[in-house]
Tab-separated table of C-alpha atoms in Angstrom:
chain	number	residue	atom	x	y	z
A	5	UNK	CA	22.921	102.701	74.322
A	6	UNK	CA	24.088	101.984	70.662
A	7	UNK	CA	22.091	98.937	68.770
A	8	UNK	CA	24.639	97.632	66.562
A	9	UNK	CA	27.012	94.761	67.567
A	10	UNK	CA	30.842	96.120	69.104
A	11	UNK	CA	33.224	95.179	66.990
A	12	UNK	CA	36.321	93.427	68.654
A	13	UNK	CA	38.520	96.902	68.379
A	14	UNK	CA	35.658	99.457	69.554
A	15	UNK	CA	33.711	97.952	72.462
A	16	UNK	CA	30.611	99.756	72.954
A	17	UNK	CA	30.533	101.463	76.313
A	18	UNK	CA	27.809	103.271	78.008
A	19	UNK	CA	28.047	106.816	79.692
A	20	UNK	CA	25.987	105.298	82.679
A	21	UNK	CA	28.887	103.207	84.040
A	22	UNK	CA	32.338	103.754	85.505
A	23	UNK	CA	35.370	103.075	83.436
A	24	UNK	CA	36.415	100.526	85.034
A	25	UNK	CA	33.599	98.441	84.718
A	26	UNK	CA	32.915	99.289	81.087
A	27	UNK	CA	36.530	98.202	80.607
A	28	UNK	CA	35.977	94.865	82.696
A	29	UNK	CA	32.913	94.092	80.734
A	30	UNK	CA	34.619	94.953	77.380
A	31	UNK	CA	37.435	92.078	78.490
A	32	UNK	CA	34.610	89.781	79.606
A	33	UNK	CA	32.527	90.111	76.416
A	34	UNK	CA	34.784	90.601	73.616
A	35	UNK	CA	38.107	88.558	72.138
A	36	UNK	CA	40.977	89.839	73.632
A	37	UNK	CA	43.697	90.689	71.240
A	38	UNK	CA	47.206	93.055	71.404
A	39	UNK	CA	48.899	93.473	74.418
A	40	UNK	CA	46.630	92.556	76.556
A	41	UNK	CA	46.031	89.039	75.146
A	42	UNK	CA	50.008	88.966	75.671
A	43	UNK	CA	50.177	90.214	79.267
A	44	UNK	CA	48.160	87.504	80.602
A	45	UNK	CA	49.940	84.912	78.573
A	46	UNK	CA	53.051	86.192	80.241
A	47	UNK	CA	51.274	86.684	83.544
A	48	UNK	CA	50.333	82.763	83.773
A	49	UNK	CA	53.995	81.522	82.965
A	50	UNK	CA	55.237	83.214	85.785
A	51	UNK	CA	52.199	82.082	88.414
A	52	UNK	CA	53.723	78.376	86.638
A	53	UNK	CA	57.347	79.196	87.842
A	54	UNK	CA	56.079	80.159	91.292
A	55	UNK	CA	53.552	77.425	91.811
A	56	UNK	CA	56.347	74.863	90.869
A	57	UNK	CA	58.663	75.754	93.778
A	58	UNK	CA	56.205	76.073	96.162
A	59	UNK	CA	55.562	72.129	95.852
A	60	UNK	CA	59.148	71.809	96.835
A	61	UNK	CA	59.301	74.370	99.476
A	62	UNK	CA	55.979	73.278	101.031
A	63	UNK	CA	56.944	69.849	100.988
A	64	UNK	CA	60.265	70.727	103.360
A	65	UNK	CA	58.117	72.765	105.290
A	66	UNK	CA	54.727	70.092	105.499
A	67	UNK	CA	56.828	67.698	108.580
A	68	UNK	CA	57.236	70.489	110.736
A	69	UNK	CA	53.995	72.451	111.063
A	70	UNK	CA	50.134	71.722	111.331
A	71	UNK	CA	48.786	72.314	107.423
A	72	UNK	CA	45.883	74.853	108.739
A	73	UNK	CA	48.357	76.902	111.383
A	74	UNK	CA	51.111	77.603	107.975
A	75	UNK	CA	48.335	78.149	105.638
A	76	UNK	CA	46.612	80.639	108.051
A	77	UNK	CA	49.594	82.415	108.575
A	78	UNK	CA	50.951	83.052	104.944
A	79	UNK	CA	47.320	84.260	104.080
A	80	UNK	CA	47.323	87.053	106.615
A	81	UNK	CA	50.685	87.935	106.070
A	82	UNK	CA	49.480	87.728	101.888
A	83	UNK	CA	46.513	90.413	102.894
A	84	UNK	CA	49.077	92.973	104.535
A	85	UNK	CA	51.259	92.645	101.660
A	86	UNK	CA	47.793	92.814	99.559
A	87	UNK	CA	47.266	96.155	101.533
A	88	UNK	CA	50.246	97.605	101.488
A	89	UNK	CA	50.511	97.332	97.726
A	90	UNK	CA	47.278	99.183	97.907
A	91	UNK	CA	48.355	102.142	100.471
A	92	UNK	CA	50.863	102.734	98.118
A	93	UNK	CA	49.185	102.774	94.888
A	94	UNK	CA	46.455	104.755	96.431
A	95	UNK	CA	43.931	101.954	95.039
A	96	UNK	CA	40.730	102.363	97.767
A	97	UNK	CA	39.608	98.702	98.874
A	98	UNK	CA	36.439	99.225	98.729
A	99	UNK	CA	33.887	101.999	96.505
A	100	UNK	CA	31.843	104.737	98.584
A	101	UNK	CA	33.815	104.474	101.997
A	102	UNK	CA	32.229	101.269	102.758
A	103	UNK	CA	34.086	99.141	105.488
A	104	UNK	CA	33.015	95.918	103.729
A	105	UNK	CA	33.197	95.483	99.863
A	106	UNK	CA	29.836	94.999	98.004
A	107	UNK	CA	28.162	91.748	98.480
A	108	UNK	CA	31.476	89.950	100.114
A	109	UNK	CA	29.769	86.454	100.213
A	110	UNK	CA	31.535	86.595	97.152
A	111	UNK	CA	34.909	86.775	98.378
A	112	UNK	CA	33.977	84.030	101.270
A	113	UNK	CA	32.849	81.631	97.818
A	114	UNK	CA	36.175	82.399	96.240
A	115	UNK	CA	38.159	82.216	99.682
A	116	UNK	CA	36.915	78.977	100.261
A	117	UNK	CA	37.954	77.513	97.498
A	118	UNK	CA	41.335	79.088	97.447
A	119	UNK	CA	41.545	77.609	101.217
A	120	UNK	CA	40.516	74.099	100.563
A	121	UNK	CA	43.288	74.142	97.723
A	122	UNK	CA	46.215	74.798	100.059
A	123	UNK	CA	44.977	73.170	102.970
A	124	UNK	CA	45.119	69.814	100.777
A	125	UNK	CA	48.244	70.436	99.241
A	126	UNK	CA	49.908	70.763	102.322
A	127	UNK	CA	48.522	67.489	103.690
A	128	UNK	CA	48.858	65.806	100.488
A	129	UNK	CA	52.426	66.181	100.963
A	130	UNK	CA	53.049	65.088	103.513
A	131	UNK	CA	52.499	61.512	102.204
A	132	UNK	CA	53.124	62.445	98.616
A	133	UNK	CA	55.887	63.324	96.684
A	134	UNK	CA	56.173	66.586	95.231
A	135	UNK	CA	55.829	65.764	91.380
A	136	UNK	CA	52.945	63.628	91.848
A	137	UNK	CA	51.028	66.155	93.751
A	138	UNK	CA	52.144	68.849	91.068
A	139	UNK	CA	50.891	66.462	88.311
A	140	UNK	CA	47.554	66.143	89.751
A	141	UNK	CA	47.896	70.255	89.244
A	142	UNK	CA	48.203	69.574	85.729
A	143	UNK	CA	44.977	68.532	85.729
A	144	UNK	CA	43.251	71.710	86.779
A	145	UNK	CA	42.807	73.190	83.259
A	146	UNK	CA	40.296	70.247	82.173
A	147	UNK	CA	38.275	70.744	85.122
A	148	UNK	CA	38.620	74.399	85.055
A	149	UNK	CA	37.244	74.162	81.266
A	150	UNK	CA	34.535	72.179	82.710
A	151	UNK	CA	33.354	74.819	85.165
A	152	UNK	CA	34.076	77.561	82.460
A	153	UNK	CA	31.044	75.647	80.159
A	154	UNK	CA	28.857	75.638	83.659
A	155	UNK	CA	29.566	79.066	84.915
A	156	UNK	CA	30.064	81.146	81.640
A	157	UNK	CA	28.789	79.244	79.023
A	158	UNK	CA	32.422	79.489	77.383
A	159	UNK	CA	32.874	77.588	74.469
A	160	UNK	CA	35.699	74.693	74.375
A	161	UNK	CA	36.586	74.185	70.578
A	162	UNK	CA	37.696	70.719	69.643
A	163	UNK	CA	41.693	71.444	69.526
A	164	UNK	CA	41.736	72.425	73.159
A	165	UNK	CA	39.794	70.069	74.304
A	166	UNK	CA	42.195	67.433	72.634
A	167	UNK	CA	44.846	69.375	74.172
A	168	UNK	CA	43.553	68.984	77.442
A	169	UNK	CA	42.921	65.602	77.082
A	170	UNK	CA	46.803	64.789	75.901
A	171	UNK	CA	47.625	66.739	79.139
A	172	UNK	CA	45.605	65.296	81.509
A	173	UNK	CA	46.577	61.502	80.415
A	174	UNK	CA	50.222	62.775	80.765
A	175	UNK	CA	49.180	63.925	84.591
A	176	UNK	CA	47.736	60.831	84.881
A	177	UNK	CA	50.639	58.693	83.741
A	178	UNK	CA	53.326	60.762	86.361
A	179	UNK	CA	50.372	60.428	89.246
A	180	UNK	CA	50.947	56.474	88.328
A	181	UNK	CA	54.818	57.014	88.953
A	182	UNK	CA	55.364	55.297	85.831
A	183	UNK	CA	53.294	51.848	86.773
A	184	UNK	CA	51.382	49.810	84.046
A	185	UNK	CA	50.357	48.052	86.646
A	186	UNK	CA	49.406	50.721	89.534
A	187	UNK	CA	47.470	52.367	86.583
A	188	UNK	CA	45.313	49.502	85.259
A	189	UNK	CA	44.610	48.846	89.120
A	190	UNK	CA	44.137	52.329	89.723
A	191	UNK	CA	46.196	52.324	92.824
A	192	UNK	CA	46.248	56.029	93.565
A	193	UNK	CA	48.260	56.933	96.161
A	194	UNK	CA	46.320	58.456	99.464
A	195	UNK	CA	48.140	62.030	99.094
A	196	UNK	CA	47.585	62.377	95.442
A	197	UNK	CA	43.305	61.695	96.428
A	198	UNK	CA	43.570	64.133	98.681
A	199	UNK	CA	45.208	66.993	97.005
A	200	UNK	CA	42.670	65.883	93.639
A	201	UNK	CA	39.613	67.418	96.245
A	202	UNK	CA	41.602	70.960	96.586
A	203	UNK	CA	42.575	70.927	93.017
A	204	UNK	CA	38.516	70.405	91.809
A	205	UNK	CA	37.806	73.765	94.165
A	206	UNK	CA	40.936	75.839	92.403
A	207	UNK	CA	39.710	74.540	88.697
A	208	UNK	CA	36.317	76.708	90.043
A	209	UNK	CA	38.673	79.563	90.919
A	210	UNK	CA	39.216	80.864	87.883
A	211	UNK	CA	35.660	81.345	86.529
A	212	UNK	CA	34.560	82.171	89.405
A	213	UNK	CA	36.448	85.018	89.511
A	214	UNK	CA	35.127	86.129	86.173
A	215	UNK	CA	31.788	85.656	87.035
A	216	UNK	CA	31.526	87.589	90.483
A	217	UNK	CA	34.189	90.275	89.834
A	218	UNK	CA	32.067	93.526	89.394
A	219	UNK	CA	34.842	96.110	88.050
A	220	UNK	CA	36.869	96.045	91.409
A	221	UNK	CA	40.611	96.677	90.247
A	222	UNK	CA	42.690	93.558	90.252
A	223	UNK	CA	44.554	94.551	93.724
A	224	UNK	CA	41.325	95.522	95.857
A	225	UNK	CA	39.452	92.074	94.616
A	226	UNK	CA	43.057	90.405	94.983
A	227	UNK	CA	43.210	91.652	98.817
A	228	UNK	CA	39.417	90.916	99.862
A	229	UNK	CA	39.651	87.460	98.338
A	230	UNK	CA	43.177	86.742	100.375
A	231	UNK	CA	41.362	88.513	103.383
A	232	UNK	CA	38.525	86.169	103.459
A	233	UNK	CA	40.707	83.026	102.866
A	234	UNK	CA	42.488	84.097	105.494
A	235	UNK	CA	39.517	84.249	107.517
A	236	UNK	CA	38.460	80.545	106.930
A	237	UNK	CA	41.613	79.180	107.414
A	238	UNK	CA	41.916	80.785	110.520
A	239	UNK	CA	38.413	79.096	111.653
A	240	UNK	CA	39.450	76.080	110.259
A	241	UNK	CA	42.756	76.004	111.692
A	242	UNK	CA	42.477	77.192	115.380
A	243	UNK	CA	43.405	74.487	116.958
A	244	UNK	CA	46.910	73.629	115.191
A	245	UNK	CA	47.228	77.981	115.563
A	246	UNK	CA	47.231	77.762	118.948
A	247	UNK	CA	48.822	74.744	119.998
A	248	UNK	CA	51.887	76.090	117.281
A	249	UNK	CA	55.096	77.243	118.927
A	250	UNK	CA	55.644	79.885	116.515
A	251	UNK	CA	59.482	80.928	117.949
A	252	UNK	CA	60.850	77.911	117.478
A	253	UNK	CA	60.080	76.299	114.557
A	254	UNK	CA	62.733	75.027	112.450
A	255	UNK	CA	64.509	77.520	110.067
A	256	UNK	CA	63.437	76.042	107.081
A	257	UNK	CA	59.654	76.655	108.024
A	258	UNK	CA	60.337	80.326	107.747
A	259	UNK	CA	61.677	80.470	104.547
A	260	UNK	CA	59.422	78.355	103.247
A	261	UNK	CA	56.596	80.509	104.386
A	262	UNK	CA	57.803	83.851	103.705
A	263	UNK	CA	58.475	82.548	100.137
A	264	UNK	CA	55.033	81.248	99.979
A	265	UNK	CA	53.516	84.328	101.124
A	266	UNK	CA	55.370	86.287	99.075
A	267	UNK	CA	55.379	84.548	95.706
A	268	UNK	CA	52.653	81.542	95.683
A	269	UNK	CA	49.902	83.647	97.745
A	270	UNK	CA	49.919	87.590	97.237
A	271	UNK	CA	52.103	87.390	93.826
A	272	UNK	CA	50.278	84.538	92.321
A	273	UNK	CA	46.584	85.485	93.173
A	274	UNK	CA	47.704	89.041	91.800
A	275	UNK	CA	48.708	87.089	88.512
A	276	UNK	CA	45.744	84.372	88.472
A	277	UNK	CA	42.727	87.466	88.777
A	278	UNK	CA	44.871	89.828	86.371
A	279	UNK	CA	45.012	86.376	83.863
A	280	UNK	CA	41.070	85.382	84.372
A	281	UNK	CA	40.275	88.931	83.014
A	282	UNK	CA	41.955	88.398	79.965
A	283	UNK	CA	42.347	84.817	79.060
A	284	UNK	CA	39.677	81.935	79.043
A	285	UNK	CA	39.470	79.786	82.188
A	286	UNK	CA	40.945	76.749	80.308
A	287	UNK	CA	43.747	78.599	78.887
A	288	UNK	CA	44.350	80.634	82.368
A	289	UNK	CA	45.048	76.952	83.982
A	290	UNK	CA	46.910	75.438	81.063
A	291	UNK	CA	50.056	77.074	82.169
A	292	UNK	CA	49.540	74.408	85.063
A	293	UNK	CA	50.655	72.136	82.189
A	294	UNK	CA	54.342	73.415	83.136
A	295	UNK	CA	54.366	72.902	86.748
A	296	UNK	CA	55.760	68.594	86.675
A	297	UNK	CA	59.238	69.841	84.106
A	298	UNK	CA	59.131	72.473	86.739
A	299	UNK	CA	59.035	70.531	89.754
A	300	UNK	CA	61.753	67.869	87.697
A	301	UNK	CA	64.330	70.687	87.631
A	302	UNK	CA	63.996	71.784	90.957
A	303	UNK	CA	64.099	68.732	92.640
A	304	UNK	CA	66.592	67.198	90.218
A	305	UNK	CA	68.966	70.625	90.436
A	306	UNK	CA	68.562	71.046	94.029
A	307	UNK	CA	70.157	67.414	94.603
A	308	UNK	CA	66.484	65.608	95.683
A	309	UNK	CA	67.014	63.156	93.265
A	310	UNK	CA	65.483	62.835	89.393
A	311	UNK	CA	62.938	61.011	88.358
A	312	UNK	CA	63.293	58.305	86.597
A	313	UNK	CA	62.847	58.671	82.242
A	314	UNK	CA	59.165	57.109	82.194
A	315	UNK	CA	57.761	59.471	84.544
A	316	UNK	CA	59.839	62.313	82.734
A	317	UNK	CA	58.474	60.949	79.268
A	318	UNK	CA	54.349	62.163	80.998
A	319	UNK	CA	56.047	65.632	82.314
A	320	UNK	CA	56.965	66.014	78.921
A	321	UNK	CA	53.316	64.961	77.077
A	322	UNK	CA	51.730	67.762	79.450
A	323	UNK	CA	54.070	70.459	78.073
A	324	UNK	CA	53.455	69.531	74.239
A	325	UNK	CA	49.444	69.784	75.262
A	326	UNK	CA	50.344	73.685	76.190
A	327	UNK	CA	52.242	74.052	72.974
A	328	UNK	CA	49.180	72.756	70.940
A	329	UNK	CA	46.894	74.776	73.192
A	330	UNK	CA	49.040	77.876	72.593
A	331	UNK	CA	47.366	77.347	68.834
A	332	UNK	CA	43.864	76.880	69.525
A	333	UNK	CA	41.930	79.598	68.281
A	334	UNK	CA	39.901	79.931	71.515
A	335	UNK	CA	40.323	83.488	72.633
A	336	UNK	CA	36.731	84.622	73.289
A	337	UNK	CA	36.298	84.655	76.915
């Protein structure tokens, strides 16, 4: 083993371990630069344009279908897709012909967390309207900064954390709807508390995932965690499974699911664990920033109605938080 520091360009490696986890640990221990630095910027904006519709698709979806029965089912249907993108990429899921990963508690932690999230959102709204639920999303990267100092000793400087301070009171203003008054009473609505429980779990996502990943490529770890969050929702939702009449549903239901299987499940936990590798866990959940312009448009655009300018006027305070986060010099992960 060499006994000089790595610089940021040459990572040390060591001829004892595999590629893959020399390059995983040279991502987890030095400051990501290049192209790499880039690819999970760009990776994040795109899990912010799929997270934003799936507010508005799971919200025409949420009437019509027990919370536990639809998130069960996209999550199974989200590990075959998982699977399938490994078949064909020839990436094993799991090392030495195993039939179980190493250590899977792991993936249980991480699939519980993952399921409390979306079982939440789906209840939350029901009762809740879309861009208030996504703008208690928003504030996922202060709490996810939080658990980043707890889990990996990461190191918030003091421009993000003003940053993600601007953002969250932004958040806080659109949860509000707007209301002077509802906010000095702090009269949070019953959906917005709700979804604010599943929100806490997915800020510990994303460090999480640092910490316990042990060199698996993205898609193996991608399909063991969907697996196992599968798994719990499954136990969790048994009841509303069974009592579910799958074949006639309304029509809506369907596409709503097969876009959030698709898109918000297999696509975005693909884009999340590929982003955690790269990026630190406050920055990886600052693109969440993006999600209440997001959810504006699409309900606005698709003729649900627009919100009126002071709740527009937060949406807009939580984007100019990413822009001065963009700027913090806070790339050591």
């Amino acid at each position: 083993m060499p006994t000089g520091q790595p610089t940021p360009t040459t990572p040390a490696r060591s001829p004892s371990l595999p590629n893959k986890i020399q390059n995983t640990r040279s991502l987890n221990e030095q400051a990501i630069v290049g192209r790499e630095k880039l690819r999970g910027h760009f990776a994040m904006i795109l899990f912010a344009v799929l997270i934003s519709a799936s507010f508005s698709f799971g919200a025409l979806a949420a009437p019509h279908i027990d919370a536990g029965a639809l998130s069960a089912s996209r999550f199974v249907l989200a590990s075959i897709v998982m699977f399938l993108i490994a078949f064909f990429t020839r990436v094993p899921l799991t090392q030495n012909r195993k039939f179980l990963p190493a250590s899977p508690h792991r993936f249980l932690i991480l699939g519980s967390l993952m399921g409390v999230y979306f079982v939440t959102m789906f209840e939350a709204l029901k009762i809740a309207s879309p861009v208030s639920t996504g703008a208690v999303f928003t504030l996922m990267p202060l709490i996810s900064a939080g658990f980043g100092v707890v889990f990996l000793a990461q190191h918030v400087s003091f421009r993000m954390l003003v940053s993600l301070l601007i953002a969250a009171a932004g958040a806080v203003w659109v949860i509000f709807r707007g209301d002077l008054e509802a906010l000095l009473s702090f009269n949070i609505g019953t959906g917005e508390a709700i979804f604010f429980i599943g929100v806490v779990c997915h800020g510990a996502y994303a460090p999480l995932v640092r910490k316990l990943n042990r060199g698996e490529p993205v898609v193996q770890f991608s399909f063991w965690t969907l697996a196992a969050c599968a798994a719990v929702l499954a136990v969790y939702g048994a009841w509303g499974i069974v009592s579910t009449d799958w074949l006639n549903l309304p029509a809506v239901v369907y596409w709503a699911g097969l876009y959030l299987t698709i898109f918000t499940t297999a696509l975005t936990f693909f884009l999340l664990q590929y982003a955690s590798l790269r990026l630190p866990a406050s920055k990886v959940m600052s693109y969440g920033y993006l999600t209440p312009s997001f959810i504006i448009l699409i309900e606005g655009f698709s003729g649900r109605g627009w919100v009126n300018p002071s709740v527009a006027l937060g949406a807009l305070v939580t984007v100019l938080a990413l822009l001065v986060l963009a700027f913090a010099k806070e790339d050591r992960i």
